[in-house]
Amino acid sequence: MRIAFLASTAPNAQSARGVLVGRYGTVDREEADVIVALGGDGFMLCTLRDTVDLGVPIYGMNRGTVGFLMNSYEEAGLMERLAAAQEEVIHPLRMRAQDQNGGLHEAMAINEVSLLRQGPQAAKLKISVDGRQRMAELVCDGALVATPAGSTAYNFSAHGPILPIGADVLALTAIAAFRPRRWRGALLPSAATVRFDVLDAEKRPVMAEADSVSFRHIDWVEIQSERRVSHKILFDPGHGLEERLISEQFN
């Protein structure tokens, strides 16, 4: 099994890479049968985005903090762990956005696409689903659309629902909704196209983020699941995404 070891810039991740390369060897990512990513969830998301065209599964080992998408770090028995690992396939969100200067932007998000106020005043958003207006005005700090895999991240912190990994739905979650008061969002079919139009954008500027890729002074954003793109993640047996999502709800 040809392994490419990739690591974040964190010293403990770089140190771990040195140890593992010395023990197992390494190849370039383009030649690998599997990629081992050393870092935290943020580095895992970057690795998934950067290697999606290779079609190679990613096995994460946690050298960060939370490590929701990662396996535990151990130096011994890696080949056996890789051989026994279970594969999860997830699909990202595709975001299209236009800024106030007319510039168009596209990005992919594995966890969520979020809109956030970028000034002192609350954002005002109009929400449409599949071309039909569903909310004329949401006054809030922001809103997001999350995948099942990303539902335990920012979505959960914003009091959105945790979605089973096999669920064919997306979570639309409000962030600190002021009007309608305490409106938290909705569950939508994964095939839905969600559009946010920013109201009074000059006075109440809004930024859009696809995971960690951000664009400022946005006029509108369209979000939909991109089923043509698949990310393959490997987990140790009994510690896959489904089990993690269930466990998260009982912590």
PDB file of C-alpha atoms in Angstrom:
ATOM      1  CA  MET A   1       0.000   0.000   0.000  1.00  0.00           C
ATOM      2  CA  ARG A   2       1.535   3.279  -1.131  1.00  0.00           C
ATOM      3  CA  ILE A   3       0.955   6.036   1.441  1.00  0.00           C
ATOM      4  CA  ALA A   4       1.343   9.791   1.077  1.00  0.00           C
ATOM      5  CA  PHE A   5       1.757  11.506   4.448  1.00  0.00           C
ATOM      6  CA  LEU A   6       0.546  15.120   4.588  1.00  0.00           C
ATOM      7  CA  ALA A   7       0.768  17.284   7.694  1.00  0.00           C
ATOM      8  CA  SER A   8      -0.390  20.697   8.866  1.00  0.00           C
ATOM      9  CA  THR A   9       2.167  23.312   9.832  1.00  0.00           C
ATOM     10  CA  ALA A  10       1.669  22.588  13.559  1.00  0.00           C
ATOM     11  CA  PRO A  11       4.930  21.352  15.145  1.00  0.00           C
ATOM     12  CA  ASN A  12       3.378  18.167  16.555  1.00  0.00           C
ATOM     13  CA  ALA A  13       1.903  17.313  13.133  1.00  0.00           C
ATOM     14  CA  GLN A  14       5.236  17.894  11.403  1.00  0.00           C
ATOM     15  CA  SER A  15       7.013  15.816  14.028  1.00  0.00           C
ATOM     16  CA  ALA A  16       4.509  12.984  13.608  1.00  0.00           C
ATOM     17  CA  ARG A  17       4.988  13.045   9.844  1.00  0.00           C
ATOM     18  CA  GLY A  18       8.739  12.669  10.269  1.00  0.00           C
ATOM     19  CA  VAL A  19       8.282   9.645  12.505  1.00  0.00           C
ATOM     20  CA  LEU A  20       5.734   7.961  10.245  1.00  0.00           C
ATOM     21  CA  VAL A  21       7.668   8.620   7.036  1.00  0.00           C
ATOM     22  CA  GLY A  22      10.742   7.096   8.657  1.00  0.00           C
ATOM     23  CA  ARG A  23       8.739   4.049   9.651  1.00  0.00           C
ATOM     24  CA  TYR A  24       6.543   3.470   6.588  1.00  0.00           C
ATOM     25  CA  GLY A  25       8.047   5.541   3.771  1.00  0.00           C
ATOM     26  CA  THR A  26       6.047   7.935   1.626  1.00  0.00           C
ATOM     27  CA  VAL A  27       5.151   8.723  -1.986  1.00  0.00           C
ATOM     28  CA  ASP A  28       3.800  11.795  -3.737  1.00  0.00           C
ATOM     29  CA  ARG A  29       0.042  12.226  -3.358  1.00  0.00           C
ATOM     30  CA  GLU A  30      -0.458  11.581  -7.089  1.00  0.00           C
ATOM     31  CA  GLU A  31       1.077   8.090  -6.685  1.00  0.00           C
ATOM     32  CA  ALA A  32      -0.651   7.129  -3.438  1.00  0.00           C
ATOM     33  CA  ASP A  33      -3.239   4.441  -2.779  1.00  0.00           C
ATOM     34  CA  VAL A  34      -4.207   6.296   0.400  1.00  0.00           C
ATOM     35  CA  ILE A  35      -3.383   9.680   1.930  1.00  0.00           C
ATOM     36  CA  VAL A  36      -2.765   9.997   5.658  1.00  0.00           C
ATOM     37  CA  ALA A  37      -3.549  13.534   6.876  1.00  0.00           C
ATOM     38  CA  LEU A  38      -1.939  14.630  10.138  1.00  0.00           C
ATOM     39  CA  GLY A  39      -3.532  17.612  11.863  1.00  0.00           C
ATOM     40  CA  GLY A  40      -6.967  18.750  12.959  1.00  0.00           C
ATOM     41  CA  ASP A  41     -10.357  18.996  11.298  1.00  0.00           C
ATOM     42  CA  GLY A  42      -9.391  22.189   9.482  1.00  0.00           C
ATOM     43  CA  PHE A  43      -6.427  20.501   7.869  1.00  0.00           C
ATOM     44  CA  MET A  44      -8.600  17.511   6.978  1.00  0.00           C
ATOM     45  CA  LEU A  45     -11.054  19.789   5.151  1.00  0.00           C
ATOM     46  CA  CYS A  46      -8.180  21.405   3.226  1.00  0.00           C
ATOM     47  CA  THR A  47      -6.772  17.988   2.321  1.00  0.00           C
ATOM     48  CA  LEU A  48     -10.144  16.758   1.080  1.00  0.00           C
ATOM     49  CA  ARG A  49     -10.558  19.837  -1.113  1.00  0.00           C
ATOM     50  CA  ASP A  50      -6.991  19.732  -2.452  1.00  0.00           C
ATOM     51  CA  THR A  51      -7.048  16.049  -3.380  1.00  0.00           C
ATOM     52  CA  VAL A  52     -10.630  15.522  -4.582  1.00  0.00           C
ATOM     53  CA  ASP A  53      -9.540  15.143  -8.213  1.00  0.00           C
ATOM     54  CA  LEU A  54      -7.260  12.234  -7.268  1.00  0.00           C
ATOM     55  CA  GLY A  55     -10.106  10.015  -6.045  1.00  0.00           C
ATOM     56  CA  VAL A  56      -7.886   8.703  -3.240  1.00  0.00           C
ATOM     57  CA  PRO A  57      -9.334   7.966   0.235  1.00  0.00           C
ATOM     58  CA  ILE A  58      -8.091  10.059   3.148  1.00  0.00           C
ATOM     59  CA  TYR A  59      -7.264   8.613   6.568  1.00  0.00           C
ATOM     60  CA  GLY A  60      -6.901  11.341   9.188  1.00  0.00           C
ATOM     61  CA  MET A  61      -4.852  11.068  12.370  1.00  0.00           C
ATOM     62  CA  ASN A  62      -5.558  13.686  15.004  1.00  0.00           C
ATOM     63  CA  ARG A  63      -2.749  16.105  15.816  1.00  0.00           C
ATOM     64  CA  GLY A  64      -5.146  18.993  16.390  1.00  0.00           C
ATOM     65  CA  THR A  65      -7.879  19.699  18.942  1.00  0.00           C
ATOM     66  CA  VAL A  66     -11.382  18.306  18.330  1.00  0.00           C
ATOM     67  CA  GLY A  67     -10.565  15.840  15.564  1.00  0.00           C
ATOM     68  CA  PHE A  68     -14.150  14.948  14.676  1.00  0.00           C
ATOM     69  CA  LEU A  69     -13.081  13.814  11.206  1.00  0.00           C
ATOM     70  CA  MET A  70      -9.885  12.182  12.453  1.00  0.00           C
ATOM     71  CA  ASN A  71      -8.789   8.867  13.899  1.00  0.00           C
ATOM     72  CA  SER A  72      -6.612   8.626  16.986  1.00  0.00           C
ATOM     73  CA  TYR A  73      -2.879   9.054  16.488  1.00  0.00           C
ATOM     74  CA  GLU A  74      -0.787   5.947  16.947  1.00  0.00           C
ATOM     75  CA  GLU A  75       2.541   5.173  15.327  1.00  0.00           C
ATOM     76  CA  ALA A  76       2.332   1.367  15.445  1.00  0.00           C
ATOM     77  CA  GLY A  77       0.052  -0.847  13.359  1.00  0.00           C
ATOM     78  CA  LEU A  78      -0.811   1.724  10.704  1.00  0.00           C
ATOM     79  CA  MET A  79      -0.861  -0.734   7.808  1.00  0.00           C
ATOM     80  CA  GLU A  80      -3.279  -2.974   9.681  1.00  0.00           C
ATOM     81  CA  ARG A  81      -5.504  -0.020  10.560  1.00  0.00           C
ATOM     82  CA  LEU A  82      -5.611   1.132   6.949  1.00  0.00           C
ATOM     83  CA  ALA A  83      -6.479  -2.364   5.726  1.00  0.00           C
ATOM     84  CA  ALA A  84      -9.366  -2.610   8.205  1.00  0.00           C
ATOM     85  CA  ALA A  85     -10.622   0.980   7.821  1.00  0.00           C
ATOM     86  CA  GLN A  86     -14.214   1.655   6.754  1.00  0.00           C
ATOM     87  CA  GLU A  87     -14.903   4.158   3.998  1.00  0.00           C
ATOM     88  CA  GLU A  88     -17.463   6.950   4.230  1.00  0.00           C
ATOM     89  CA  VAL A  89     -18.446   8.917   1.113  1.00  0.00           C
ATOM     90  CA  ILE A  90     -19.703  12.469   1.557  1.00  0.00           C
ATOM     91  CA  HIS A  91     -20.804  15.104  -0.939  1.00  0.00           C
ATOM     92  CA  PRO A  92     -19.984  18.793  -0.556  1.00  0.00           C
ATOM     93  CA  LEU A  93     -22.050  21.914  -1.086  1.00  0.00           C
ATOM     94  CA  ARG A  94     -21.434  24.182  -4.051  1.00  0.00           C
ATOM     95  CA  MET A  95     -21.741  27.902  -3.363  1.00  0.00           C
ATOM     96  CA  ARG A  96     -22.253  30.580  -6.005  1.00  0.00           C
ATOM     97  CA  ALA A  97     -22.188  34.184  -4.852  1.00  0.00           C
ATOM     98  CA  GLN A  98     -22.211  37.653  -6.345  1.00  0.00           C
ATOM     99  CA  ASP A  99     -20.640  40.625  -4.614  1.00  0.00           C
ATOM    100  CA  GLN A 100     -21.749  44.242  -4.769  1.00  0.00           C
ATOM    101  CA  ASN A 101     -19.328  44.977  -7.615  1.00  0.00           C
ATOM    102  CA  GLY A 102     -20.899  42.272  -9.765  1.00  0.00           C
ATOM    103  CA  GLY A 103     -18.088  39.783  -9.264  1.00  0.00           C
ATOM    104  CA  LEU A 104     -19.096  36.107  -9.265  1.00  0.00           C
ATOM    105  CA  HIS A 105     -17.496  33.608  -6.884  1.00  0.00           C
ATOM    106  CA  GLU A 106     -17.694  29.830  -6.541  1.00  0.00           C
ATOM    107  CA  ALA A 107     -16.480  27.556  -3.754  1.00  0.00           C
ATOM    108  CA  MET A 108     -17.101  24.115  -2.313  1.00  0.00           C
ATOM    109  CA  ALA A 109     -17.906  23.360   1.331  1.00  0.00           C
ATOM    110  CA  ILE A 110     -17.797  20.000   3.066  1.00  0.00           C
ATOM    111  CA  ASN A 111     -19.284  21.278   6.347  1.00  0.00           C
ATOM    112  CA  GLU A 112     -21.373  24.368   5.681  1.00  0.00           C
ATOM    113  CA  VAL A 113     -21.906  27.577   3.763  1.00  0.00           C
ATOM    114  CA  SER A 114     -22.585  30.484   6.092  1.00  0.00           C
ATOM    115  CA  LEU A 115     -23.603  34.117   5.700  1.00  0.00           C
ATOM    116  CA  LEU A 116     -22.426  36.456   8.454  1.00  0.00           C
ATOM    117  CA  ARG A 117     -22.946  40.121   9.143  1.00  0.00           C
ATOM    118  CA  GLN A 118     -19.655  42.007   8.697  1.00  0.00           C
ATOM    119  CA  GLY A 119     -20.678  45.190  10.477  1.00  0.00           C
ATOM    120  CA  PRO A 120     -22.338  46.295  13.726  1.00  0.00           C
ATOM    121  CA  GLN A 121     -25.897  46.035  12.377  1.00  0.00           C
ATOM    122  CA  ALA A 122     -27.848  42.814  11.951  1.00  0.00           C
ATOM    123  CA  ALA A 123     -28.104  41.307   8.494  1.00  0.00           C
ATOM    124  CA  LYS A 124     -31.377  41.239   6.582  1.00  0.00           C
ATOM    125  CA  LEU A 125     -31.793  38.206   4.345  1.00  0.00           C
ATOM    126  CA  LYS A 126     -34.506  37.018   1.974  1.00  0.00           C
ATOM    127  CA  ILE A 127     -34.663  33.214   1.686  1.00  0.00           C
ATOM    128  CA  SER A 128     -35.849  31.292  -1.379  1.00  0.00           C
ATOM    129  CA  VAL A 129     -35.898  27.522  -1.922  1.00  0.00           C
ATOM    130  CA  ASP A 130     -36.025  26.162  -5.477  1.00  0.00           C
ATOM    131  CA  GLY A 131     -37.025  29.566  -6.784  1.00  0.00           C
ATOM    132  CA  ARG A 132     -39.900  30.060  -4.349  1.00  0.00           C
ATOM    133  CA  GLN A 133     -39.650  32.759  -1.699  1.00  0.00           C
ATOM    134  CA  ARG A 134     -39.988  31.189   1.742  1.00  0.00           C
ATOM    135  CA  MET A 135     -39.081  34.111   4.004  1.00  0.00           C
ATOM    136  CA  ALA A 136     -39.319  37.735   2.938  1.00  0.00           C
ATOM    137  CA  GLU A 137     -37.013  39.011   5.674  1.00  0.00           C
ATOM    138  CA  LEU A 138     -34.831  37.310   8.272  1.00  0.00           C
ATOM    139  CA  VAL A 139     -33.106  39.747  10.608  1.00  0.00           C
ATOM    140  CA  CYS A 140     -30.152  37.963  12.165  1.00  0.00           C
ATOM    141  CA  ASP A 141     -26.425  37.750  12.751  1.00  0.00           C
ATOM    142  CA  GLY A 142     -26.353  35.269   9.874  1.00  0.00           C
ATOM    143  CA  ALA A 143     -27.576  31.948   8.521  1.00  0.00           C
ATOM    144  CA  LEU A 144     -26.016  28.760   7.244  1.00  0.00           C
ATOM    145  CA  VAL A 145     -26.708  25.612   5.246  1.00  0.00           C
ATOM    146  CA  ALA A 146     -24.990  22.481   6.582  1.00  0.00           C
ATOM    147  CA  THR A 147     -24.437  18.957   5.291  1.00  0.00           C
ATOM    148  CA  PRO A 148     -25.006  15.929   7.565  1.00  0.00           C
ATOM    149  CA  ALA A 149     -21.216  15.572   7.923  1.00  0.00           C
ATOM    150  CA  GLY A 150     -20.951  19.228   8.958  1.00  0.00           C
ATOM    151  CA  SER A 151     -24.039  19.321  11.155  1.00  0.00           C
ATOM    152  CA  THR A 152     -22.020  18.881  14.386  1.00  0.00           C
ATOM    153  CA  ALA A 153     -19.736  21.816  13.584  1.00  0.00           C
ATOM    154  CA  TYR A 154     -20.845  25.475  13.334  1.00  0.00           C
ATOM    155  CA  ASN A 155     -24.432  24.344  12.699  1.00  0.00           C
ATOM    156  CA  PHE A 156     -24.656  22.598  16.076  1.00  0.00           C
ATOM    157  CA  SER A 157     -23.099  25.574  17.861  1.00  0.00           C
ATOM    158  CA  ALA A 158     -25.848  27.722  16.332  1.00  0.00           C
ATOM    159  CA  HIS A 159     -28.439  25.308  17.817  1.00  0.00           C
ATOM    160  CA  GLY A 160     -29.095  23.571  14.514  1.00  0.00           C
ATOM    161  CA  PRO A 161     -30.007  19.862  14.352  1.00  0.00           C
ATOM    162  CA  ILE A 162     -27.519  17.007  14.106  1.00  0.00           C
ATOM    163  CA  LEU A 163     -28.326  15.082  10.927  1.00  0.00           C
ATOM    164  CA  PRO A 164     -27.734  11.322  10.477  1.00  0.00           C
ATOM    165  CA  ILE A 165     -24.941  10.769   7.975  1.00  0.00           C
ATOM    166  CA  GLY A 166     -27.256   8.896   5.601  1.00  0.00           C
ATOM    167  CA  ALA A 167     -29.994  11.527   5.753  1.00  0.00           C
ATOM    168  CA  ASP A 168     -30.906  12.999   2.381  1.00  0.00           C
ATOM    169  CA  VAL A 169     -31.454  16.446   3.889  1.00  0.00           C
ATOM    170  CA  LEU A 170     -29.673  19.720   4.574  1.00  0.00           C
ATOM    171  CA  ALA A 171     -29.989  21.926   7.645  1.00  0.00           C
ATOM    172  CA  LEU A 172     -30.825  25.593   7.155  1.00  0.00           C
ATOM    173  CA  THR A 173     -30.034  27.255  10.473  1.00  0.00           C
ATOM    174  CA  ALA A 174     -30.399  30.864  11.619  1.00  0.00           C
ATOM    175  CA  ILE A 175     -27.630  32.472  13.668  1.00  0.00           C
ATOM    176  CA  ALA A 176     -29.020  34.637  16.472  1.00  0.00           C
ATOM    177  CA  ALA A 177     -32.318  35.343  14.736  1.00  0.00           C
ATOM    178  CA  PHE A 178     -33.926  38.604  15.884  1.00  0.00           C
ATOM    179  CA  ARG A 179     -36.960  38.588  13.590  1.00  0.00           C
ATOM    180  CA  PRO A 180     -38.787  36.239  13.329  1.00  0.00           C
ATOM    181  CA  ARG A 181     -37.888  35.916  17.002  1.00  0.00           C
ATOM    182  CA  ARG A 182     -36.134  32.637  17.829  1.00  0.00           C
ATOM    183  CA  TRP A 183     -36.596  31.206  14.331  1.00  0.00           C
ATOM    184  CA  ARG A 184     -33.956  28.487  14.098  1.00  0.00           C
ATOM    185  CA  GLY A 185     -34.338  27.275  10.561  1.00  0.00           C
ATOM    186  CA  ALA A 186     -35.604  24.332   8.531  1.00  0.00           C
ATOM    187  CA  LEU A 187     -34.745  20.909   7.152  1.00  0.00           C
ATOM    188  CA  LEU A 188     -34.592  20.789   3.362  1.00  0.00           C
ATOM    189  CA  PRO A 189     -34.193  18.022   0.772  1.00  0.00           C
ATOM    190  CA  SER A 190     -30.569  17.629  -0.275  1.00  0.00           C
ATOM    191  CA  ALA A 191     -31.569  18.337  -3.891  1.00  0.00           C
ATOM    192  CA  ALA A 192     -32.920  21.783  -2.962  1.00  0.00           C
ATOM    193  CA  THR A 193     -31.302  25.000  -4.159  1.00  0.00           C
ATOM    194  CA  VAL A 194     -31.219  27.596  -1.394  1.00  0.00           C
ATOM    195  CA  ARG A 195     -30.821  31.269  -2.240  1.00  0.00           C
ATOM    196  CA  PHE A 196     -30.121  34.127   0.143  1.00  0.00           C
ATOM    197  CA  ASP A 197     -30.595  37.691  -1.087  1.00  0.00           C
ATOM    198  CA  VAL A 198     -28.979  40.345   1.075  1.00  0.00           C
ATOM    199  CA  LEU A 199     -31.387  43.214   1.769  1.00  0.00           C
ATOM    200  CA  ASP A 200     -30.052  46.730   2.340  1.00  0.00           C
ATOM    201  CA  ALA A 201     -26.566  45.409   1.536  1.00  0.00           C
ATOM    202  CA  GLU A 202     -24.840  48.819   1.577  1.00  0.00           C
ATOM    203  CA  LYS A 203     -25.979  49.604   5.105  1.00  0.00           C
ATOM    204  CA  ARG A 204     -25.898  46.017   6.395  1.00  0.00           C
ATOM    205  CA  PRO A 205     -22.956  44.299   4.643  1.00  0.00           C
ATOM    206  CA  VAL A 206     -22.726  40.507   4.677  1.00  0.00           C
ATOM    207  CA  MET A 207     -19.909  38.068   4.000  1.00  0.00           C
ATOM    208  CA  ALA A 208     -20.225  34.478   2.786  1.00  0.00           C
ATOM    209  CA  GLU A 209     -18.024  31.566   3.826  1.00  0.00           C
ATOM    210  CA  ALA A 210     -17.698  28.089   2.306  1.00  0.00           C
ATOM    211  CA  ASP A 211     -15.962  26.297   5.173  1.00  0.00           C
ATOM    212  CA  SER A 212     -12.967  28.649   5.581  1.00  0.00           C
ATOM    213  CA  VAL A 213     -13.081  30.358   2.156  1.00  0.00           C
ATOM    214  CA  SER A 214     -14.733  33.768   2.517  1.00  0.00           C
ATOM    215  CA  PHE A 215     -16.044  36.540   0.265  1.00  0.00           C
ATOM    216  CA  ARG A 216     -17.106  39.966   1.484  1.00  0.00           C
ATOM    217  CA  HIS A 217     -19.825  42.470   0.536  1.00  0.00           C
ATOM    218  CA  ILE A 218     -22.165  39.863  -0.918  1.00  0.00           C
ATOM    219  CA  ASP A 219     -25.427  40.619  -2.772  1.00  0.00           C
ATOM    220  CA  TRP A 220     -26.727  37.058  -3.084  1.00  0.00           C
ATOM    221  CA  VAL A 221     -25.691  33.443  -2.526  1.00  0.00           C
ATOM    222  CA  GLU A 222     -27.000  30.195  -4.031  1.00  0.00           C
ATOM    223  CA  ILE A 223     -26.231  26.859  -2.383  1.00  0.00           C
ATOM    224  CA  GLN A 224     -26.885  23.294  -3.505  1.00  0.00           C
ATOM    225  CA  SER A 225     -25.488  19.831  -2.830  1.00  0.00           C
ATOM    226  CA  GLU A 226     -22.934  18.757  -5.422  1.00  0.00           C
ATOM    227  CA  ARG A 227     -23.653  15.057  -5.910  1.00  0.00           C
ATOM    228  CA  ARG A 228     -21.128  14.758  -8.733  1.00  0.00           C
ATOM    229  CA  VAL A 229     -18.278  15.303  -6.276  1.00  0.00           C
ATOM    230  CA  SER A 230     -17.422  12.617  -3.721  1.00  0.00           C
ATOM    231  CA  HIS A 231     -14.977  12.745  -0.829  1.00  0.00           C
ATOM    232  CA  LYS A 232     -13.765   9.424   0.586  1.00  0.00           C
ATOM    233  CA  ILE A 233     -12.839   9.364   4.285  1.00  0.00           C
ATOM    234  CA  LEU A 234     -11.491   6.326   6.151  1.00  0.00           C
ATOM    235  CA  PHE A 235     -12.313   5.558   9.789  1.00  0.00           C
ATOM    236  CA  ASP A 236     -11.289   2.833  12.191  1.00  0.00           C
ATOM    237  CA  PRO A 237     -14.029   0.171  12.559  1.00  0.00           C
ATOM    238  CA  GLY A 238     -16.749   1.264  14.978  1.00  0.00           C
ATOM    239  CA  HIS A 239     -15.669   4.915  14.850  1.00  0.00           C
ATOM    240  CA  GLY A 240     -17.218   6.082  11.579  1.00  0.00           C
ATOM    241  CA  LEU A 241     -19.257   9.218  11.002  1.00  0.00           C
ATOM    242  CA  GLU A 242     -22.567   7.582  11.852  1.00  0.00           C
ATOM    243  CA  GLU A 243     -21.324   6.477  15.261  1.00  0.00           C
ATOM    244  CA  ARG A 244     -19.714   9.869  15.911  1.00  0.00           C
ATOM    245  CA  LEU A 245     -22.896  11.729  15.038  1.00  0.00           C
ATOM    246  CA  ILE A 246     -24.922   9.535  17.408  1.00  0.00           C
ATOM    247  CA  SER A 247     -22.349   9.799  20.199  1.00  0.00           C
ATOM    248  CA  GLU A 248     -22.218  13.587  19.872  1.00  0.00           C
ATOM    249  CA  GLN A 249     -25.897  13.771  20.851  1.00  0.00           C
ATOM    250  CA  PHE A 250     -25.330  11.912  24.130  1.00  0.00           C
ATOM    251  CA  ASN A 251     -22.227  13.764  25.309  1.00  0.00           C
TER     252      ASN A 251
END
